[in-house]
Tab-separated table of C-alpha atoms in Angstrom:
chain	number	residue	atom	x	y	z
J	1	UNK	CA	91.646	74.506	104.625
J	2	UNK	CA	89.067	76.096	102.282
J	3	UNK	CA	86.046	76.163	104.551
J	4	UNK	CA	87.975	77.512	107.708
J	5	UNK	CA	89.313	79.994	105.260
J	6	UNK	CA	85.537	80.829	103.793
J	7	UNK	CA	84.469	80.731	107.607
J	8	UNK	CA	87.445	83.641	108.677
J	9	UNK	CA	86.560	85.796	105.991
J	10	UNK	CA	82.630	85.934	106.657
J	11	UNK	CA	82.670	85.606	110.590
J	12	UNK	CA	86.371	86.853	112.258
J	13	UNK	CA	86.746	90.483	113.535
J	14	UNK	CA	89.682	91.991	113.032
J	15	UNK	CA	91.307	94.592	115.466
J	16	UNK	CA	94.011	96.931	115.989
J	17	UNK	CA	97.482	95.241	116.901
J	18	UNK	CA	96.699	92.146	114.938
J	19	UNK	CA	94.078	90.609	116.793
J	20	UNK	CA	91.717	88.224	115.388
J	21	UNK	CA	88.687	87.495	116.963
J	22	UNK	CA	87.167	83.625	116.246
J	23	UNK	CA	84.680	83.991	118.921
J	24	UNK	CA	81.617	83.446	116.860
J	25	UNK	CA	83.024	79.733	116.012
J	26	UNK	CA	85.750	78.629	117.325
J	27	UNK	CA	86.579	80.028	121.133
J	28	UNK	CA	83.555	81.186	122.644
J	29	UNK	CA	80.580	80.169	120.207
J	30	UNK	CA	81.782	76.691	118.838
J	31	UNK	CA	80.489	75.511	115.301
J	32	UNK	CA	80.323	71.296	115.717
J	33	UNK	CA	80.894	71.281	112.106
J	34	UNK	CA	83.521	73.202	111.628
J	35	UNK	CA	85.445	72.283	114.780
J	36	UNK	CA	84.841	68.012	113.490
J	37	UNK	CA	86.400	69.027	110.100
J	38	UNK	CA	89.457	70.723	111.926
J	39	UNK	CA	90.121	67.675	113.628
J	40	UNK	CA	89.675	65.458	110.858
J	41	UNK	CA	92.254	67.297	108.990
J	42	UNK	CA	95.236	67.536	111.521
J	43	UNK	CA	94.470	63.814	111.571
J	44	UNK	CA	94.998	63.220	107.980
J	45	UNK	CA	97.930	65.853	107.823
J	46	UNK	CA	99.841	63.847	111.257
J	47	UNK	CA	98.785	60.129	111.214
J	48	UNK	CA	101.906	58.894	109.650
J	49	UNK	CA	103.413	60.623	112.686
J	50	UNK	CA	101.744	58.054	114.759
J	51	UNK	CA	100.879	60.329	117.938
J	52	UNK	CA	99.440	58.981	120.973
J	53	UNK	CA	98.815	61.843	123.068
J	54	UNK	CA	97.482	65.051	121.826
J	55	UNK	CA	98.761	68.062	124.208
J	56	UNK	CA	97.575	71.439	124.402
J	57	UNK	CA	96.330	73.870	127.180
J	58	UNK	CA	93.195	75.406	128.448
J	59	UNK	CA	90.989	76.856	127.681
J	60	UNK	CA	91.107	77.984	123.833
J	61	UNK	CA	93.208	74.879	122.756
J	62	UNK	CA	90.843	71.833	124.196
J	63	UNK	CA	88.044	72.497	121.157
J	64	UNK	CA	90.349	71.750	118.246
J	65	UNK	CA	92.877	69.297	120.548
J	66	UNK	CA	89.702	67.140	121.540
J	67	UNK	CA	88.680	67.272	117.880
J	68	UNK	CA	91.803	66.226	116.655
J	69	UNK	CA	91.898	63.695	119.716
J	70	UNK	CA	88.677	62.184	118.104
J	71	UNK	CA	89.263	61.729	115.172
J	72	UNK	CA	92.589	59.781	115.798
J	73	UNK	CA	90.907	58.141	119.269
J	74	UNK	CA	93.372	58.417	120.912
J	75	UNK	CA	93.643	60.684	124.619
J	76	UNK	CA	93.966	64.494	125.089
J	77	UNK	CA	95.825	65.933	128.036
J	78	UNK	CA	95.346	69.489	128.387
J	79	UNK	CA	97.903	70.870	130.887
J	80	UNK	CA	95.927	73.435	133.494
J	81	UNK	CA	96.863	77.227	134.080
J	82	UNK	CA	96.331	76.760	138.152
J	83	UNK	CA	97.293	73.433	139.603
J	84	UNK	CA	94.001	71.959	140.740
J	85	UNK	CA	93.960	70.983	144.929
J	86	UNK	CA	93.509	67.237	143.359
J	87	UNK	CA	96.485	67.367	141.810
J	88	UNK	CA	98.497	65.099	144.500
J	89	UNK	CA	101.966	64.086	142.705
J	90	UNK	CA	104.951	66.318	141.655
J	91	UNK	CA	103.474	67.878	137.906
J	92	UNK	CA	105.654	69.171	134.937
J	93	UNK	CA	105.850	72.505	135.499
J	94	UNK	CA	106.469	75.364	132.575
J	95	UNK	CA	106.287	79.000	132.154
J	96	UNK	CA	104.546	81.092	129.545
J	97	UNK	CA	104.239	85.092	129.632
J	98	UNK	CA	101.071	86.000	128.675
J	99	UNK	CA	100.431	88.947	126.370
J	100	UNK	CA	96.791	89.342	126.720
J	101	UNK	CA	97.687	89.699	131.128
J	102	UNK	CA	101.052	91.045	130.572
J	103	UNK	CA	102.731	88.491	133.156
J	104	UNK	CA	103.540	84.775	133.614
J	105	UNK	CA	101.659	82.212	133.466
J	106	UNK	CA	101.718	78.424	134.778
J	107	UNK	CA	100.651	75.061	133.152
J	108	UNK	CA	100.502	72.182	134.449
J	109	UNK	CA	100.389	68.704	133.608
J	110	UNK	CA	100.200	65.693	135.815
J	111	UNK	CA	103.345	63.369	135.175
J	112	UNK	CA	101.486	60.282	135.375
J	113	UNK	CA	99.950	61.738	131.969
J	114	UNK	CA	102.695	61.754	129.698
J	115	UNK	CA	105.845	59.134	129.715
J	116	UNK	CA	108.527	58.847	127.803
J	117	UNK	CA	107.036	55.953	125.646
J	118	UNK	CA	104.484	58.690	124.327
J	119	UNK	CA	104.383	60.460	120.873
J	120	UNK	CA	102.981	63.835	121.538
J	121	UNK	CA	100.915	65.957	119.105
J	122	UNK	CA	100.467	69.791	120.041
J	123	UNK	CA	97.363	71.590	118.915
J	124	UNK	CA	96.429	75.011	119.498
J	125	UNK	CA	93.878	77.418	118.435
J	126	UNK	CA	96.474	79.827	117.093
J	127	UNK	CA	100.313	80.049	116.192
J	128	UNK	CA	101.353	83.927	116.688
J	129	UNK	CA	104.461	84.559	119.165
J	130	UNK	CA	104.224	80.665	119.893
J	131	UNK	CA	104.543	81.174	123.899
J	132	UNK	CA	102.157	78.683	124.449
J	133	UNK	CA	103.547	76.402	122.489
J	134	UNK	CA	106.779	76.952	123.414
J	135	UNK	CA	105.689	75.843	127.187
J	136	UNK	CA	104.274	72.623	125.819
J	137	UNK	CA	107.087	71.674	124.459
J	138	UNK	CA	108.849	71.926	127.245
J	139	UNK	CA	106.621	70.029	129.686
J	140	UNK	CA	106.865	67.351	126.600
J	141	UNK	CA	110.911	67.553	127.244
J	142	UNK	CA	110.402	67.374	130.851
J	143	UNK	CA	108.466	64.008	130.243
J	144	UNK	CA	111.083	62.711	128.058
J	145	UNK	CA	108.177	61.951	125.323
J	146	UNK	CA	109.241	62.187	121.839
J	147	UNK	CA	107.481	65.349	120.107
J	148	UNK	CA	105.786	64.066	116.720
J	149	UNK	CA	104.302	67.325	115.165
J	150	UNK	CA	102.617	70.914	116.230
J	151	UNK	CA	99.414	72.070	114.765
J	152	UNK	CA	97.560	75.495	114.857
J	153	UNK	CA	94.557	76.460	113.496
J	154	UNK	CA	95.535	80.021	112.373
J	155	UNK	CA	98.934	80.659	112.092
J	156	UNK	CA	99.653	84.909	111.873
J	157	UNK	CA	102.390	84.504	109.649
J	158	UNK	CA	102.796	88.508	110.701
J	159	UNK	CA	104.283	87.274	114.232
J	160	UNK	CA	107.380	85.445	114.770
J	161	UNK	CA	106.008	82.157	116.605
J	162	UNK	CA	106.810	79.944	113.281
J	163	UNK	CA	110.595	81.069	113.443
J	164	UNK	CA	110.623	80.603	116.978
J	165	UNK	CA	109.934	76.954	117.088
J	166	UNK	CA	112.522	76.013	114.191
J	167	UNK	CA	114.599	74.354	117.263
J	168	UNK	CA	112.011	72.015	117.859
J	169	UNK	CA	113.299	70.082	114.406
J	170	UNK	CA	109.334	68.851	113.858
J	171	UNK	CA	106.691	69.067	111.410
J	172	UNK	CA	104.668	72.142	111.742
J	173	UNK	CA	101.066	72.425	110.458
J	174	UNK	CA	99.102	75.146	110.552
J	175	UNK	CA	95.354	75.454	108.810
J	176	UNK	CA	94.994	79.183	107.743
J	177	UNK	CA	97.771	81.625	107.362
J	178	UNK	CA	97.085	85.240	107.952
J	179	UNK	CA	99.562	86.902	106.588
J	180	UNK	CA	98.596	90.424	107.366
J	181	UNK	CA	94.914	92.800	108.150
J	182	UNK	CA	94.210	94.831	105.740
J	183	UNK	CA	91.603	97.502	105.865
J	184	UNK	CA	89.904	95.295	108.499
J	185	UNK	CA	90.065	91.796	106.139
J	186	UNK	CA	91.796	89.035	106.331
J	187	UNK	CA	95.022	87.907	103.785
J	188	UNK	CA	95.610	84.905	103.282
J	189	UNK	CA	98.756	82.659	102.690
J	190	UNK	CA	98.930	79.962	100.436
Z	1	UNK	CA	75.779	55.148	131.949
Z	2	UNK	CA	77.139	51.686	132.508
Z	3	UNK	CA	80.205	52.525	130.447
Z	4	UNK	CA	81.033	55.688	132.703
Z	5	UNK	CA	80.309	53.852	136.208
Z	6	UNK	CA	83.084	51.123	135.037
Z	7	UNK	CA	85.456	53.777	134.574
Z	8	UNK	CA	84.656	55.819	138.119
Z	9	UNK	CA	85.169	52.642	139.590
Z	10	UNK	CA	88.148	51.543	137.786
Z	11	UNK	CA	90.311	55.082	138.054
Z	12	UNK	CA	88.742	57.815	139.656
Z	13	UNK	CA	90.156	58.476	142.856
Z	14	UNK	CA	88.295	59.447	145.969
Z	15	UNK	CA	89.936	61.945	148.616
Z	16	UNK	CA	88.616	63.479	151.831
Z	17	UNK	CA	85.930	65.939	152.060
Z	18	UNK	CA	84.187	64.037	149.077
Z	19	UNK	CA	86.433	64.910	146.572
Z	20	UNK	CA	86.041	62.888	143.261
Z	21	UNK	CA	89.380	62.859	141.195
Z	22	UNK	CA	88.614	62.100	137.555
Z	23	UNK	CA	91.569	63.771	136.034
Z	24	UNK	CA	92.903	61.005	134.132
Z	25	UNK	CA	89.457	60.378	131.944
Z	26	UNK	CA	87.517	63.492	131.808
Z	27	UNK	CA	89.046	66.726	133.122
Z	28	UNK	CA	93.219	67.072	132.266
Z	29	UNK	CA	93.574	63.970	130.221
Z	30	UNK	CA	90.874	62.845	128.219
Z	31	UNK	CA	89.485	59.254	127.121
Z	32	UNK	CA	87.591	60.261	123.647
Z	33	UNK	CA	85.780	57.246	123.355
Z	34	UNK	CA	84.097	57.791	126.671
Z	35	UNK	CA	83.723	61.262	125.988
Z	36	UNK	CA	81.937	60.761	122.600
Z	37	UNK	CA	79.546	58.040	124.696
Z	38	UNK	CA	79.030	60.822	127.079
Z	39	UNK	CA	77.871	63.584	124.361
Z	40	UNK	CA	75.880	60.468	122.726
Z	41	UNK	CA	74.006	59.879	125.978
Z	42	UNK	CA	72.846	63.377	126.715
Z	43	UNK	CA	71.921	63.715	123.209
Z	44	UNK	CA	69.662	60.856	123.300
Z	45	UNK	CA	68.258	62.269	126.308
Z	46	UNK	CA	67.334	66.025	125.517
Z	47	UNK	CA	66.766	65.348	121.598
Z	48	UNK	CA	62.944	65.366	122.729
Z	49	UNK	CA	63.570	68.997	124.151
Z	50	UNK	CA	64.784	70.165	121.001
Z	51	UNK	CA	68.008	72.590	121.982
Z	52	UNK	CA	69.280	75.095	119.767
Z	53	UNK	CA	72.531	75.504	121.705
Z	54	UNK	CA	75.081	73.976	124.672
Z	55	UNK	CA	76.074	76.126	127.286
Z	56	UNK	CA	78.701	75.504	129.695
Z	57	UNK	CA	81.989	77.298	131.450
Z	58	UNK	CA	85.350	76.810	131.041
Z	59	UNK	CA	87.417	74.517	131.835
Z	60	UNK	CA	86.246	71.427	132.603
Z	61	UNK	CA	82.701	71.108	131.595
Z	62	UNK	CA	84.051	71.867	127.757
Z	63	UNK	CA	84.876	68.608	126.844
Z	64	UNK	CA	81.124	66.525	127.874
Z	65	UNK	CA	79.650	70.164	126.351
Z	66	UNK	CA	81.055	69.602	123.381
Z	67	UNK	CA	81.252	66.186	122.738
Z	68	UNK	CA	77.363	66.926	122.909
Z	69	UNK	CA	76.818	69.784	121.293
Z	70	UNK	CA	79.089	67.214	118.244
Z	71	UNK	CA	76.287	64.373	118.688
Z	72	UNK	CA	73.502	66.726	118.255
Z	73	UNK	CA	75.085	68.835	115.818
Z	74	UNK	CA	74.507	72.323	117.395
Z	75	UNK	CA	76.677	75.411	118.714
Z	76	UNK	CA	78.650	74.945	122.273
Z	77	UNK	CA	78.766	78.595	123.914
Z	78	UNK	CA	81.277	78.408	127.093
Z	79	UNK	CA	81.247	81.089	129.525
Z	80	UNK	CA	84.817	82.612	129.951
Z	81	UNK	CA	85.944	83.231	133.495
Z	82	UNK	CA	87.656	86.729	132.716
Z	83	UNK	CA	86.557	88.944	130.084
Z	84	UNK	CA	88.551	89.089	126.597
Z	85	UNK	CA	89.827	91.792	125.607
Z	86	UNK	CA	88.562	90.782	122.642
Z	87	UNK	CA	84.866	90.873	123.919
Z	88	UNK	CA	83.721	94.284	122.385
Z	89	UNK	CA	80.116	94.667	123.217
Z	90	UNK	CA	78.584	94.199	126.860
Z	91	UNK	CA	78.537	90.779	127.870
Z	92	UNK	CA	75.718	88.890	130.276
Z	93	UNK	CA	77.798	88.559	133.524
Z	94	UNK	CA	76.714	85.694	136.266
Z	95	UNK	CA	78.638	85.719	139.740
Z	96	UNK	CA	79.576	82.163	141.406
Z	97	UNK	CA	81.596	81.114	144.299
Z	98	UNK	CA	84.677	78.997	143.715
Z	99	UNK	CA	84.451	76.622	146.656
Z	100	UNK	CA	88.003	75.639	145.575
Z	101	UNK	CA	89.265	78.981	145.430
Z	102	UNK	CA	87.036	81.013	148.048
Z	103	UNK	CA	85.961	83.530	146.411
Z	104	UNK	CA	83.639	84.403	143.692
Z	105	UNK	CA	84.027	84.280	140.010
Z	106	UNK	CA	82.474	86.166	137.308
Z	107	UNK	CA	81.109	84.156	133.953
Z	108	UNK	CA	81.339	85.911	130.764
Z	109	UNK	CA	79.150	85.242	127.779
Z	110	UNK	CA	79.223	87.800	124.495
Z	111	UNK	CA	75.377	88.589	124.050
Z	112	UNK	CA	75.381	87.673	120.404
Z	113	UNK	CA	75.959	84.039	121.319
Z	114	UNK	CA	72.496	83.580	123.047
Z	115	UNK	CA	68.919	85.353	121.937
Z	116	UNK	CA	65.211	85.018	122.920
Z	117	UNK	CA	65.074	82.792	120.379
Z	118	UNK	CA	67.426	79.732	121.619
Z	119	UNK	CA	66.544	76.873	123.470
Z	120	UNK	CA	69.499	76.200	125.910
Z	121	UNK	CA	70.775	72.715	127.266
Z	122	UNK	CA	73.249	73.225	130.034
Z	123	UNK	CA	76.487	70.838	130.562
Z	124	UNK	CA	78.836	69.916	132.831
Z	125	UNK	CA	81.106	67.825	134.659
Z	126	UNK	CA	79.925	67.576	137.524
Z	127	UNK	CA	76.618	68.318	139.940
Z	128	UNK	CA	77.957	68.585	143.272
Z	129	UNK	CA	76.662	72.153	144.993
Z	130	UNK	CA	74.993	73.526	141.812
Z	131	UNK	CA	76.767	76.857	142.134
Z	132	UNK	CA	78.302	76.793	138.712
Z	133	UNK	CA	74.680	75.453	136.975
Z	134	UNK	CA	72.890	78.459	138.851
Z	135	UNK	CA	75.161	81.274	137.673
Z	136	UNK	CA	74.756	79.185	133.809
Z	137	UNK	CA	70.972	79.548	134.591
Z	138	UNK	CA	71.679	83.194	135.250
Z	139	UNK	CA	72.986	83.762	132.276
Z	140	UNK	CA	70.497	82.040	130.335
Z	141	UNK	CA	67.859	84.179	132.063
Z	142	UNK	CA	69.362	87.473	131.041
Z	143	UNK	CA	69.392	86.396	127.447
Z	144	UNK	CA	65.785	85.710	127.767
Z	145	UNK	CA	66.331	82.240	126.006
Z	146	UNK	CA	64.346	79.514	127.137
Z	147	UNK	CA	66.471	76.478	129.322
Z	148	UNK	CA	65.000	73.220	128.296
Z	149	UNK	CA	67.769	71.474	130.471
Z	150	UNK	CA	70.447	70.321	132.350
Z	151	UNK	CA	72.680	68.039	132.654
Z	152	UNK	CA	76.027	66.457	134.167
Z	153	UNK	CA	78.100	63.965	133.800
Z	154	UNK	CA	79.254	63.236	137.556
Z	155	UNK	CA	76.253	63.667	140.351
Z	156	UNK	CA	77.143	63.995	144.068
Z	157	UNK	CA	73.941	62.828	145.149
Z	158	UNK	CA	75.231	63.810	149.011
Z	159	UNK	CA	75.664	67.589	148.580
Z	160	UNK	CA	72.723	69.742	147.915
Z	161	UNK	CA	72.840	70.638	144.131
Z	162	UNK	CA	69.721	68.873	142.712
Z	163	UNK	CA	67.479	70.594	144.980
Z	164	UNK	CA	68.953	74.061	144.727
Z	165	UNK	CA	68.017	73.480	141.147
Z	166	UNK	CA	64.338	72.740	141.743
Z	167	UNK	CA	62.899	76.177	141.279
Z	168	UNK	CA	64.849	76.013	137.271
Z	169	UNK	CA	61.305	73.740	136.269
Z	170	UNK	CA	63.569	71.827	134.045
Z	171	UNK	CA	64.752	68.185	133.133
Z	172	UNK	CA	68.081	67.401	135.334
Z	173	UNK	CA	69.433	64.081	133.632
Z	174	UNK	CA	73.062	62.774	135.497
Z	175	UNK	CA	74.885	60.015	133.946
Z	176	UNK	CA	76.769	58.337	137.335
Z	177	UNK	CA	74.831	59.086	140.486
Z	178	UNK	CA	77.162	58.518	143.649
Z	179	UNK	CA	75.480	58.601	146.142
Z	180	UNK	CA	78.310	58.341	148.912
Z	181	UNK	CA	82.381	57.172	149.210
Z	182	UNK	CA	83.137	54.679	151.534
Z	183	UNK	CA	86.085	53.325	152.249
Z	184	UNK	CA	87.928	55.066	149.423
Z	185	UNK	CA	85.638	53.848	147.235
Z	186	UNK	CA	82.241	55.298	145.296
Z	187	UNK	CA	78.986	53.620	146.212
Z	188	UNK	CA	76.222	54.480	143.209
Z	189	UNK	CA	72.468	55.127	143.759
Z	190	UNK	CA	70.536	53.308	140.756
């Protein structure tokens, strides 16, 4: 995706270890624009996929999930990293370690949410060591929904998180690939 | 909001203490068509205060946020709950207590996001204490931006949070006013 690509290279801060920051647009600042077209193009890329869910988790995947939830209209669950007090039935339950806090974390999702007569569609902001994702997929097995398709906004083809879900047997789509920092820039993947 | 009063009345779910569940519209699953009414109806009421960008705080309040800050085509900034490692430069910090958790909670925002120069329109889910919307008007205060207003989508016209706002000078626009539950069920002030 050209403009996300145009939008990386002028705005994103790269730092040591491999991080990329995206908080002038897309995970603390939010550009409308920008976030719309990202939606409107996992949309094009997984309609024949016929989703009706869209899963991902708080709080850096609901921008581009609700985006993408738009622009097919059809509902976004995000599964929660604490299980809210009003939270009354048994939830899926699955386990991610974080690598930002260095231990596990929790996400929930309410069952009455996602049934096995749903087609699930994962978005996330990005696709590194795929932990994340990884735990979605899992509360989607735990539903017994059929998973239709994962989407990322930046993939960093430098980490191993595309590799990791090659069990999952479904389409992956990602909208920028990083495949390394150099010298403080982005390189891109095409 | 006609629209959103249907809805409250035909799935949220009311528990003791005053609790409004609206987890399977607005805050873990997510109807987008209501949502994009939602960011259309705030628009339509601040477009005369001419913001320059949406603040809010993770989690829940980023999905009405954004689907306004998307009908009026201008930035979303939403306060983070921890600080990123990511976040380089010293942040404006705002403290608020978590009546769900009981205890206090910082809110992040990167000082690049929000100048002297913006005009700010707070959103949220809901307006029930106002403890989240002061620490937001915090926030915008140490910026030195100028609030032009707030607004939620949810108001629990029986706790206290309108008039702990009244000293802010500013528009408060709500788009469902309960003003109490009975019986298990919401009862709406017009």
């Amino acid at each position: 995706m050209l403009e996300l690509e145009e939008k990386l290279k002028e705005d994103a801060v790269c730092l040591p270890g491999g991080i990329i920051v995206v908080g002038s647009f897309l995970n603390h600042q939010v550009d409308p624009e920008l976030a719309k077209a990202i939606g409107a193009a996992f949309a094009k890329l997984f309609e024949s996929e016929l989703p009706t869910k869209i899963l991902t988790v708080e709080t850096s995947g609901i921008v581009p999930a609700f985006a993408t939830a738009l622009a097919m209209n059809i509902p976004l669950v995000f599964a929660r990293k604490q299980k809210p007090i009003t939270m009354v039935h048994p939830p899926y339950v699955a386990q991610a370690r974080s690598h930002t806090k260095g231990s596990d974390v929790e996400f929930f999702v309410a069952a009455e949410y996602l049934t096995k007569e749903d087609r699930v569609l994962i978005i996330d902001d990005f696709l590194a060591t795929a932990v994340t994702v990884v735990a979605l997929c899992d509360v989607v097995k735990q539903s017994g929904a059929k998973l239709v398709g994962i989407g990322a906004v930046i993939e960093k083809c430098y980490e191993d998180g595309r590799s990791k879900l090659g069990d999952q047997n479904v389409r992956i789509e990602t909208l920028a690939k990083v495949a390394k920092l150099e010298d403080g820039k982005l390189v891109f993947e095409h």
